[in-house]
Coordinates of C-alpha atoms in Angstrom, one line a residue:
X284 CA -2.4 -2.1 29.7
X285 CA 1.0 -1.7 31.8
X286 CA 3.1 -2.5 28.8
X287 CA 5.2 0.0 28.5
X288 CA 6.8 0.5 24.4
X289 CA 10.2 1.7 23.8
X290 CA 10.1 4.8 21.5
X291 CA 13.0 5.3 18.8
X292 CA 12.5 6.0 15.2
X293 CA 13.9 2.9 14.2
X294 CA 10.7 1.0 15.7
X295 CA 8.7 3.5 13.0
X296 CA 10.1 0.9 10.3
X297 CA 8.2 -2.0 11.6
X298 CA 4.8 0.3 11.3
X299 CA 5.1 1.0 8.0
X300 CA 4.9 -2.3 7.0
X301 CA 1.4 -2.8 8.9
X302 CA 0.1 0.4 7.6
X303 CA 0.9 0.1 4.2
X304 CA -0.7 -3.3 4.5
X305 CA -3.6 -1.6 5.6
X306 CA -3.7 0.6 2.9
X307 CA -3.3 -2.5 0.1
X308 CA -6.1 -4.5 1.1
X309 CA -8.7 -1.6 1.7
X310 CA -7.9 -0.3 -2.0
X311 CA -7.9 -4.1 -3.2
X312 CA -11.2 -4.6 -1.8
X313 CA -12.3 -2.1 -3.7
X314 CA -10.4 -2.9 -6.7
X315 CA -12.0 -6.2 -6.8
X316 CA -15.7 -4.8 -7.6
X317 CA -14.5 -3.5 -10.6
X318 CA -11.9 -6.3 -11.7
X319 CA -12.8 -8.8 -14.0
X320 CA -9.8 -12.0 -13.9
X321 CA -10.7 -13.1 -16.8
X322 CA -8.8 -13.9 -20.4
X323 CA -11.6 -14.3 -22.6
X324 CA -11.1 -11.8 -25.5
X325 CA -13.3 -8.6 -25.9
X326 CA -13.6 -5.7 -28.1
X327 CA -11.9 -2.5 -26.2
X328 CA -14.9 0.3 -26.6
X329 CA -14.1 2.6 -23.4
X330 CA -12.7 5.7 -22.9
X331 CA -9.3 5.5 -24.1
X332 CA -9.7 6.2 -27.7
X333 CA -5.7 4.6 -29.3
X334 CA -7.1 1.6 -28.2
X335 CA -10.7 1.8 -28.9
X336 CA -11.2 -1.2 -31.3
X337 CA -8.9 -3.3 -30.5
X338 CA -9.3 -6.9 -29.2
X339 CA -8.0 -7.5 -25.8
X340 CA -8.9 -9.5 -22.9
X341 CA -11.5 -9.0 -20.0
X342 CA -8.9 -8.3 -17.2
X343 CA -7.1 -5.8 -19.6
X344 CA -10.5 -3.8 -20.8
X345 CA -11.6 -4.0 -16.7
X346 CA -8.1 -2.5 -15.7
X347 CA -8.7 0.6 -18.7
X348 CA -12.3 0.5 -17.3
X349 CA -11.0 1.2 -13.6
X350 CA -8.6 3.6 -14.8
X351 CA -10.5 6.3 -16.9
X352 CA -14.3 5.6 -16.1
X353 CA -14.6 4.7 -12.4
X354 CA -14.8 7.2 -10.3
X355 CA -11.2 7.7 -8.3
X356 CA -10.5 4.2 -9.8
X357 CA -6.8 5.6 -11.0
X358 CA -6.6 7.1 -7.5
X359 CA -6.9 3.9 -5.8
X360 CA -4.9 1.9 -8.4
X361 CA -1.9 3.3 -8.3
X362 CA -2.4 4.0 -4.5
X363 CA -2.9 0.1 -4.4
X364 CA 0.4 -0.2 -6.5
X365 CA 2.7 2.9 -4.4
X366 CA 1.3 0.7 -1.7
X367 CA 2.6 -2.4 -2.2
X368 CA 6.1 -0.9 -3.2
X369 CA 6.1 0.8 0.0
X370 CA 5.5 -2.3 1.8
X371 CA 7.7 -4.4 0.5
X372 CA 10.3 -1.7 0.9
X373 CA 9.6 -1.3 4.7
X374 CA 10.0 -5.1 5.4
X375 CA 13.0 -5.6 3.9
X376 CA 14.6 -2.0 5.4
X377 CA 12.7 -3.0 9.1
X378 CA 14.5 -6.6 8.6
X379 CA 17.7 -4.8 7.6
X380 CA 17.5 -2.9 10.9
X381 CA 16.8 -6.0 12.6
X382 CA 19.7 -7.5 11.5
X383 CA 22.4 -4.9 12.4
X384 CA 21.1 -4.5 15.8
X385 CA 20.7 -7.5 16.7
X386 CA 17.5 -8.3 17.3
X387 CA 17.0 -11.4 16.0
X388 CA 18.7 -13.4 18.5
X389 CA 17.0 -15.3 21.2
X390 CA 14.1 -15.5 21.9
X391 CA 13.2 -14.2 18.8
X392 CA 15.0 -16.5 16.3
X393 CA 10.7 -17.7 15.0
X394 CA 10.0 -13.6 14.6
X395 CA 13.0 -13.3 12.2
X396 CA 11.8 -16.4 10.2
X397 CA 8.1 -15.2 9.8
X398 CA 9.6 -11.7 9.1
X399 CA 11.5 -13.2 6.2
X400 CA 8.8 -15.6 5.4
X401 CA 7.2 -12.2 5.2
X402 CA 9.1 -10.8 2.9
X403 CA 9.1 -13.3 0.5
X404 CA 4.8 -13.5 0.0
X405 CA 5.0 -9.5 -0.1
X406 CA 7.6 -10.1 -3.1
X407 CA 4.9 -12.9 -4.8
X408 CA 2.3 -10.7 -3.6
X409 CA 3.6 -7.7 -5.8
X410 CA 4.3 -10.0 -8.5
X411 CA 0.8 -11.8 -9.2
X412 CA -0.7 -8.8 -8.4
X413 CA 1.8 -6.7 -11.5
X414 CA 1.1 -9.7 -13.8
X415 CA -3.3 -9.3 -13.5
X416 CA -3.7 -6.3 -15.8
X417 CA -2.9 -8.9 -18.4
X418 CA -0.7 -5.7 -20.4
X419 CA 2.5 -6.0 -22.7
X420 CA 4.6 -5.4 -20.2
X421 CA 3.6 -8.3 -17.2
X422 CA 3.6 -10.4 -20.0
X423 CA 6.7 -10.2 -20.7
X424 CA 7.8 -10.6 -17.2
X425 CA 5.5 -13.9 -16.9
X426 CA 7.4 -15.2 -20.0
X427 CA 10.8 -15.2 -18.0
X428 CA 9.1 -16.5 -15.4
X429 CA 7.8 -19.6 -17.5
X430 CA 11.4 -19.6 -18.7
X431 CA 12.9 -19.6 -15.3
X432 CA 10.0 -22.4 -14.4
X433 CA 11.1 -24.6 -17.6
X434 CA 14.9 -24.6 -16.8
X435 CA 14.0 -26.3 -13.7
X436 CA 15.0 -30.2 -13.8
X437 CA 13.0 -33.2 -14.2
X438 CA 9.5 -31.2 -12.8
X439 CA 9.9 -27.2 -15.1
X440 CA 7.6 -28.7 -17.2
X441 CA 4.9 -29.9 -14.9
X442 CA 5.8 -26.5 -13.1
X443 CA 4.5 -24.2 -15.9
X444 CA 2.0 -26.5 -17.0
X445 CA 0.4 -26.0 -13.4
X446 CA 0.9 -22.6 -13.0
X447 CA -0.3 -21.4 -16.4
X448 CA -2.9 -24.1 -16.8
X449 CA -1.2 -25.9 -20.1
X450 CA 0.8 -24.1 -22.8
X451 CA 2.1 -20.5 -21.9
X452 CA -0.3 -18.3 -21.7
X453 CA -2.6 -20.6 -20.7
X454 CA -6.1 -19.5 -20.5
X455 CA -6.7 -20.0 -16.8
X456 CA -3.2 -17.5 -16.1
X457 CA -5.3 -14.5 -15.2
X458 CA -8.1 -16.6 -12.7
X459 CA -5.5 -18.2 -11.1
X460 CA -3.2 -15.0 -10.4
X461 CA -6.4 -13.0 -9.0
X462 CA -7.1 -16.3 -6.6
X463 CA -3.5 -16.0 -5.3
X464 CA -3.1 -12.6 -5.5
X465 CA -6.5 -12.0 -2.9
X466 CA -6.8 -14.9 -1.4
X467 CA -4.1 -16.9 -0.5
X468 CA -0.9 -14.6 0.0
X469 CA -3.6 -11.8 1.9
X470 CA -4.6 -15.0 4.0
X471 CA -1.2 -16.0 4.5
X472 CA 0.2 -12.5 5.3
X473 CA -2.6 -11.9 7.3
X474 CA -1.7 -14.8 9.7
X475 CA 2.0 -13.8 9.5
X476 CA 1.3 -10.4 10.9
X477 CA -0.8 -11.5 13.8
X478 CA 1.8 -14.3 14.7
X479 CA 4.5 -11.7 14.3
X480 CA 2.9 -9.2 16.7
X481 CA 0.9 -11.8 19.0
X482 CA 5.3 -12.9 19.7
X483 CA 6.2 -9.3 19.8
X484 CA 3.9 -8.9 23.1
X485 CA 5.1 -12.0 24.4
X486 CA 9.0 -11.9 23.9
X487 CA 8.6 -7.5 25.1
X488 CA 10.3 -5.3 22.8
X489 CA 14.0 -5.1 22.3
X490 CA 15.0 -1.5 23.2
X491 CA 18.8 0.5 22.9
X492 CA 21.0 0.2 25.5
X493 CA 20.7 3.8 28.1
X494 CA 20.5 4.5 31.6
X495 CA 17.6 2.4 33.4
X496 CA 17.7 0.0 30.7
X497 CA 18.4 -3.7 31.7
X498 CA 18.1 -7.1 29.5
X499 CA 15.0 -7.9 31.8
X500 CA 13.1 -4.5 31.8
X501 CA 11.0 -2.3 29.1
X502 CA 11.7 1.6 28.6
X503 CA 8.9 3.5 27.2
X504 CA 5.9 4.8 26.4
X505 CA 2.5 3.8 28.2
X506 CA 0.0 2.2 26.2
X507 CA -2.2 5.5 25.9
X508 CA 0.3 7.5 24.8
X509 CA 1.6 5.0 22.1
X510 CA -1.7 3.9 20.7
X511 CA -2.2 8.0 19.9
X512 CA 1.0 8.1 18.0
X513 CA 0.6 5.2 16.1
X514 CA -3.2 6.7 15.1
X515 CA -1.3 9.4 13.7
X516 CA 1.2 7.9 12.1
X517 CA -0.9 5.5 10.3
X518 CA -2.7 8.6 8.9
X519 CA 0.5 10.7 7.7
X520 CA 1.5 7.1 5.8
X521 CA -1.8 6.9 4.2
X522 CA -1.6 10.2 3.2
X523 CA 2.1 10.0 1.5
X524 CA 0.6 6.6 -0.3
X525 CA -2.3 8.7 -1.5
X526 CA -0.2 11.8 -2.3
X527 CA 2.3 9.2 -4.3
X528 CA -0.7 7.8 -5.6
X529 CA -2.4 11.1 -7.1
X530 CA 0.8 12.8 -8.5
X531 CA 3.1 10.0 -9.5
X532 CA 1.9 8.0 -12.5
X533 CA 3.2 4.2 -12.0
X534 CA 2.5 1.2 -14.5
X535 CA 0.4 3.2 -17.5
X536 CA -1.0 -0.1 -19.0
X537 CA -2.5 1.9 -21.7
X538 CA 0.8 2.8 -22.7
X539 CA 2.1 -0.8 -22.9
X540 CA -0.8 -2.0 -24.6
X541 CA -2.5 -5.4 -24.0
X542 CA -0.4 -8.7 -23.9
X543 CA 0.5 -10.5 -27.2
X544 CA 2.3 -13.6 -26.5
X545 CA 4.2 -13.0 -30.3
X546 CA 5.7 -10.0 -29.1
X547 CA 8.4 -8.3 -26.4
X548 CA 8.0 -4.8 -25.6
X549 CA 11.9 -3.0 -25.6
X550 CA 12.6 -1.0 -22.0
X551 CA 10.5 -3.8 -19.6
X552 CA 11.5 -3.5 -16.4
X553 CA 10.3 -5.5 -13.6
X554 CA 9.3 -3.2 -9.9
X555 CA 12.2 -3.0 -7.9
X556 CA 11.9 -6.1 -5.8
X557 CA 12.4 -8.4 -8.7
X558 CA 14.9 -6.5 -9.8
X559 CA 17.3 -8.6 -8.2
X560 CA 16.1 -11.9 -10.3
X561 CA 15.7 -10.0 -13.6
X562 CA 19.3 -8.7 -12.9
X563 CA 21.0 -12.3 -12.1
X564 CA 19.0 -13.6 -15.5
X565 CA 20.1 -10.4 -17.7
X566 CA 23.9 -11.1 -16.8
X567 CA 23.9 -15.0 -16.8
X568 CA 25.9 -16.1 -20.1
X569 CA 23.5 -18.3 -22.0
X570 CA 25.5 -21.8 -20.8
X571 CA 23.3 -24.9 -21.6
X572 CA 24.4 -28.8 -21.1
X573 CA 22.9 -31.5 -23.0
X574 CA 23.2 -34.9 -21.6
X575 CA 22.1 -38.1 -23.1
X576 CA 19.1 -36.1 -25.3
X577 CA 18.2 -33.6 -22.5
X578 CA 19.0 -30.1 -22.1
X579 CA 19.9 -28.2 -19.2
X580 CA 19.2 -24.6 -19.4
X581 CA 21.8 -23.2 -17.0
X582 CA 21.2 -19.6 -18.3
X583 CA 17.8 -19.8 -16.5
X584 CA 18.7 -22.1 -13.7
X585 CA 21.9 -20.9 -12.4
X586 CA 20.3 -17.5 -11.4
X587 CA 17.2 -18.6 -9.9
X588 CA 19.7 -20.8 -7.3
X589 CA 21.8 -17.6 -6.4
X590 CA 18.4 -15.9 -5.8
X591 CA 17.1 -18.6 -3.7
X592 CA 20.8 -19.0 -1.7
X593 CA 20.6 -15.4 -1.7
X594 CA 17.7 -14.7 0.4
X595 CA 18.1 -18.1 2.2
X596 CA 21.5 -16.9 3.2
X597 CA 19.6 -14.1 5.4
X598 CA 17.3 -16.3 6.9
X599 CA 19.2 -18.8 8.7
X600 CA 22.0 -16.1 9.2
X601 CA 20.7 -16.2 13.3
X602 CA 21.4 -19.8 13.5
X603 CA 24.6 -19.6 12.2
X604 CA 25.7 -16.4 14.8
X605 CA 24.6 -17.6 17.5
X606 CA 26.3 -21.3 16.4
X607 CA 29.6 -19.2 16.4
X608 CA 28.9 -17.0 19.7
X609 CA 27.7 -20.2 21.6
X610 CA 25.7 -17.8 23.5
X611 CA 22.1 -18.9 24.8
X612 CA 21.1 -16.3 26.7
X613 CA 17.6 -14.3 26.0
X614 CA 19.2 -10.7 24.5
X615 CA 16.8 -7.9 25.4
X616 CA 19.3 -5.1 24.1
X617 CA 20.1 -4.1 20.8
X618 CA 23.5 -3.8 19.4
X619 CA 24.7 -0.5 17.4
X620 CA 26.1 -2.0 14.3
X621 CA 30.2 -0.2 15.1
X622 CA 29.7 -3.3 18.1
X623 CA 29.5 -5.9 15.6
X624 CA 31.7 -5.1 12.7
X625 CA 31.7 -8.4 11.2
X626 CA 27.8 -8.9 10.8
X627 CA 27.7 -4.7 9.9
X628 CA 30.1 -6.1 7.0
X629 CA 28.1 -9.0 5.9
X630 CA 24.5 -7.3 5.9
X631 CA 26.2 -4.4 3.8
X632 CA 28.1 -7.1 1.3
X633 CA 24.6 -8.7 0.7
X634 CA 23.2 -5.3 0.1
X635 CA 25.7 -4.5 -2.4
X636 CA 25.0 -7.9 -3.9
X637 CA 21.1 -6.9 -4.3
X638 CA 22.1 -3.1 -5.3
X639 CA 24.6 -4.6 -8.5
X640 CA 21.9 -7.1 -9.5
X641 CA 19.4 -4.5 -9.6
X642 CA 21.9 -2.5 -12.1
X643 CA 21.8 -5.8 -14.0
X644 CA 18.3 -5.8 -14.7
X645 CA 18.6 -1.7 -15.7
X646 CA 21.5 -2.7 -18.7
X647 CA 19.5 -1.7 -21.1
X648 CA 18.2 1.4 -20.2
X649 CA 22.0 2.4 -18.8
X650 CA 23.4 1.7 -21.9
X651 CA 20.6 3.8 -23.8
X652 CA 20.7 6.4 -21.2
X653 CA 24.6 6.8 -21.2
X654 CA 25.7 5.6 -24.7
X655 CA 27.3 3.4 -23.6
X656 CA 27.8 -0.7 -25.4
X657 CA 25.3 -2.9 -23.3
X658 CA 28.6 -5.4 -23.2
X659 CA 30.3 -3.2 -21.5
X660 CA 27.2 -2.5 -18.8
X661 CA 26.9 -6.4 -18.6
X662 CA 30.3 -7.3 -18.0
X663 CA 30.7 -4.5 -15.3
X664 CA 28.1 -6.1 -13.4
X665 CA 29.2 -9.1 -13.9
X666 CA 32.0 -8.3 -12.3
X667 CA 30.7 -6.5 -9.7
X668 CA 28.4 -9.2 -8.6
X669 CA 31.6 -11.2 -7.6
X670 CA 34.1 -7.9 -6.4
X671 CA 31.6 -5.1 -4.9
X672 CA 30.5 -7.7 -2.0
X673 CA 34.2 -8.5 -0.3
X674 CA 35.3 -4.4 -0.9
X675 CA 32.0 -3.6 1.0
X676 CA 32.2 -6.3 3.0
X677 CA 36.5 -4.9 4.3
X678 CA 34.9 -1.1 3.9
X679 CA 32.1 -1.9 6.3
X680 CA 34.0 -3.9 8.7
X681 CA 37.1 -1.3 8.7
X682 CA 34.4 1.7 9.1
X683 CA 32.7 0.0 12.4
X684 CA 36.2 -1.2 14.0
X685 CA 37.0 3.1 13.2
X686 CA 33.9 4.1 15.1
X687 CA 34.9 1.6 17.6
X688 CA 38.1 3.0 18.2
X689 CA 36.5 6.8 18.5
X690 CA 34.4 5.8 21.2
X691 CA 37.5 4.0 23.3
X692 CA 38.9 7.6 22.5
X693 CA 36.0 9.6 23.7
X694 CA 35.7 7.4 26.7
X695 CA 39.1 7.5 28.3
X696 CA 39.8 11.1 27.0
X697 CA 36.5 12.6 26.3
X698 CA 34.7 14.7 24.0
X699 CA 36.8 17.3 22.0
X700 CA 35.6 20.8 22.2
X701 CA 37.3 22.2 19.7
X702 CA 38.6 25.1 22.5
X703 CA 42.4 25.5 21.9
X704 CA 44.4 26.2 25.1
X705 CA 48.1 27.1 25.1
X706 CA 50.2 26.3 27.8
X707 CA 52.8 28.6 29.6
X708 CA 55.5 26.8 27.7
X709 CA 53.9 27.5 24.5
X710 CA 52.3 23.8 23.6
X711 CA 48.9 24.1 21.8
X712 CA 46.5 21.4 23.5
X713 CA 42.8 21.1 22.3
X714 CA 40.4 20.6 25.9
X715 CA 38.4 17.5 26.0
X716 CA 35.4 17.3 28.0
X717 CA 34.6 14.6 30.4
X718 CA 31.3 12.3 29.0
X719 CA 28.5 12.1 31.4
X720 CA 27.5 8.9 32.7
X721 CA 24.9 8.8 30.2
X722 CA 27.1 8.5 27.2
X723 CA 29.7 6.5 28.8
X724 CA 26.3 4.2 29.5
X725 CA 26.1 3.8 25.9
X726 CA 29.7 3.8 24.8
X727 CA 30.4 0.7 27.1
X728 CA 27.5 -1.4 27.9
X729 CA 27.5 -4.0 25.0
X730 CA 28.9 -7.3 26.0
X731 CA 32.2 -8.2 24.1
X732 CA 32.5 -12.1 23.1
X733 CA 35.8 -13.8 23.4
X734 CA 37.0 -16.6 20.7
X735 CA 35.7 -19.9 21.7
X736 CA 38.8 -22.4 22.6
X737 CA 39.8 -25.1 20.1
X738 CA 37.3 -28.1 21.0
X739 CA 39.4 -31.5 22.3
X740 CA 37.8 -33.4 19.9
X741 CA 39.1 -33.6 15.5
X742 CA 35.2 -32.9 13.9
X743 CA 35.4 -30.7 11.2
X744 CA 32.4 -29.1 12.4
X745 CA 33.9 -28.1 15.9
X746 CA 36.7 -26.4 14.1
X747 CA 34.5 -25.0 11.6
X748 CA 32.9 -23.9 14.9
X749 CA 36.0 -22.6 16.3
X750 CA 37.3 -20.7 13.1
X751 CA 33.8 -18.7 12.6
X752 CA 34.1 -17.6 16.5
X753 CA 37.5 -16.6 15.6
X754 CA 36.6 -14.4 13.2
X755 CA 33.7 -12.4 14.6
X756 CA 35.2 -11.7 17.5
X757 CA 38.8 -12.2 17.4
X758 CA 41.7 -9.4 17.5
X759 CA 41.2 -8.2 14.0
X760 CA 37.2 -8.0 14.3
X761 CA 36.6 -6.0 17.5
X762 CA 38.4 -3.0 19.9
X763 CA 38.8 -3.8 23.2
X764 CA 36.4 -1.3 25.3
X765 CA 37.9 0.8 28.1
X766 CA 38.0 -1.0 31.2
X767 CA 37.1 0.2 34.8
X768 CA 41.1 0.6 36.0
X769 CA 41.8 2.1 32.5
X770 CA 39.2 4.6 32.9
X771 CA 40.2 5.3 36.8
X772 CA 43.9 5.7 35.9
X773 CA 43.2 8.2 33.3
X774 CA 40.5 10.0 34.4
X775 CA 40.5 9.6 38.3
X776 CA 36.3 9.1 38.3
X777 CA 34.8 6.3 38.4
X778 CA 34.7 3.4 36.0
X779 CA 31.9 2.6 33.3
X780 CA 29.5 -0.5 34.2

């Protein structure tokens, strides 16, 4: 009841994602008395008269049933839906924030992985849970996704054969997406979280370097006074799902129509999240090999491995720094990303690589929207899935090593006032105001790595080793900070710790 919690908006990110959970499984729950997972075929007869008549399946007519007879039943689907997009949203910007401040490093290398574990069953979540409605447009998706299944070697088949039951559709697709989509990934995300927070009270929180603040203490807020904010905010986020959830109409099934495996409705377009995998499909040219009677179907596999290295890529990226720094010390205090230019530049380059595939998987609609030759859309991206990452990547880097240089500025010379004073020999000067010890605190107290020294033996790996330390924190990727004797020789006062 001591602990104390550090309070920055940044920490708010984290909350989100265990609020908006919140939100999805109380509207599931309810959901689920209404839902029927089920694709036997019935004869529509509700209240949606275009489709009154026609035959479609159980899941389908209980979704139309949900939305225009149940009472608040479209209230809490699409709150269900805003939901979900919300939370996968927050853990991937919460695990962006992680990342540039450094907060994965030890002892908290196991949070990051069950944070990115995370992030991946909220993805699967989203996606079995799109697919039950059993409408045009999910089938569509789940037909790339039996595609993507069959272009994997020697086991696609037995793949989509398990998934779907037999032969795409399959009968059993629905049944089987609603046991997933409740059971297991709830379960599983369910034990995430509490492992997640049950190592967040153990490791403390990481907090911003200030006055006070040490790598063995906690800033913050008593217990009391935290647990009153959180109340609150777990009510405003409940409320902005709702409010989302009243005004904005998302996924109209009765617009797409139920599923006909004979058909492909024009415009689909996954939610966001798996925009990334739709995108990397879209732009892949359609490259097969066939090799002593069998056909590999690179069109389909190629992309689903640069998805997977993708998101691999940012898991194990803590191993891989803290390979290069050599540094096993428990880290307490978080870096501001200007400190750490070359990991600001690599989170921002595989941004930019999610942001351009994401454009892929829009080439369509861009080239509708803008008259413009879907060619042309394809071939930009395709371009800009191998150009956009390095630019960002030198942009990013050359940005923080700027910043870096401003605060070397502001701490030798101070903070410019923007007083002009002339001198009695007529020179202009602008007056610069000394920083208090405050910011000078927080200009200078991250810890600057030096290059590790060439190791005495020929490994490849101990040069590898030696050329990645090189280049995070060599000459070209960091600014020297002031020192104490360059701040005393300049300034007179005394030095920053």
């Amino acid at each position: 009841m001591r602990k104390a919690f550090p309070d920055h908006w940044s920490f708010m990110l984290g909350e989100i994602c265990l609020y908006s959970f919140v939100v999805i499984v109380l509207t599931g729950v309810y959901l689920t008395f209404y839902f029927h997972p089920s694709s036997a075929q019935v004869t529509y007869d509700g209240s949606y008269a275009p489709l009154r008549g026609q035959l479609v399946s159980e899941a389908f007519d209980s979704a139309l049933h949900i939305s225009f007879d149940v009472r608040g039943g479209l209230l809490i689907r699409q709150a269900h839906h805003w939901a979900a997009l919300v939370f996968v949203a927050a853990v991937l910007v919460h695990m962006m924030r992680v990342f540039f401040t450094g907060a994965f490093r030890k002892p908290r290398e196991v949070n990051w992985l069950l944070g990115f574990a995370l992030l991946v069953l909220a993805m699967f979540a989203g996606l079995t849970g799109y697919d039950l409605p059993d409408d045009q447009l999910s089938g569509t998706g789940l037909a790339i996704v039996n595609g993507t299944l069959l272009s994997t070697p020697i086991i696609g088949s037995y793949l989509s054969m398990f998934l779907f039951g037999g032969d795409f559709p399959g009968n059993d697709l629905v049944a089987r997406f609603n046991t997933i989509h409740i059971l297991v990934i709830p379960g599983l995300v369910a034990a995430l979280v509490v492992a997640h927070l049950a190592l967040l009270l153990y490791h403390k929180h990481t907090q911003y370097a200030g006055p006070g603040r040490t790598n063995s203490n906690e800033v913050g807020l008593p217990v009391q006074v935290y647990a009153v904010k959180s109340a609150g905010y777990f009510f405003m986020v409940s409320a902005v799902i709702f409010i989302a959830g009243a005004i904005a109409q998302i996924n109209p099934i009765w617009l797409y129509g139920p599923y006909r495996p004979d058909q492909v409705s024009a415009g689909s377009q996954p939610d966001w999240y798996m925009g990334v995998a739709d995108g990397l499909l879209r732009v892949m040219p359609g490259w097969e090999i066939n090799y002593l009677g069998h056909t590999l179907a690179l069109d389909n596999f190629l992309p689903l491995l640069a998805g997977v290295g993708l998101f691999l890529a940012m898991g194990v990226y803590p191993f891989i720094e803290a390979w290069a720094t050599g540094d096993d010390r428990e880290q307490n205090l978080l870096d501001r990303p200007r400190d750490r230019p070359v990991r600001t530049g690599l989170g921002v380059a595989w941004l930019s690589v999610y942001l351009v595939a994401l454009l892929g998987a829009a080439n369509d609609l861009i080239a509708t929207h803008f008259h413009l030759s879907v060619n042309t859309v394809t071939w930009a991206v395709r371009f800009g899935l191998f150009a956009v990452p390095p630019v960002t990547y030198v942009i990013a880097k050359r940005c923080a090593l700027g910043l870096q240089r401003r605060d070397r500025e502001k701490v030798l010379h101070g903070r410019e006032t923007g007083v002009i004073k002339r001198l009695s020999y007529g020179e202009f000067v602008e007056i610069h105001e000394r920083l208090t010890p405050a910011q000078l605190h927080s200009l200078t107290a991250h810890e600057q790595y030096e290059p590790l020294p060439p190791p005495p033996e020929r490994a490849w790996t101990g040069r590898l080793r030696t050329r990645l330390s090189r280049a995070y924190y060599g000459s070209a990727a960091q600014i020297t900070k002031p020192t104490a004797r360059e701040y005393e020789e300049l300034t007179g006062g005394h030095g920053p710790r």
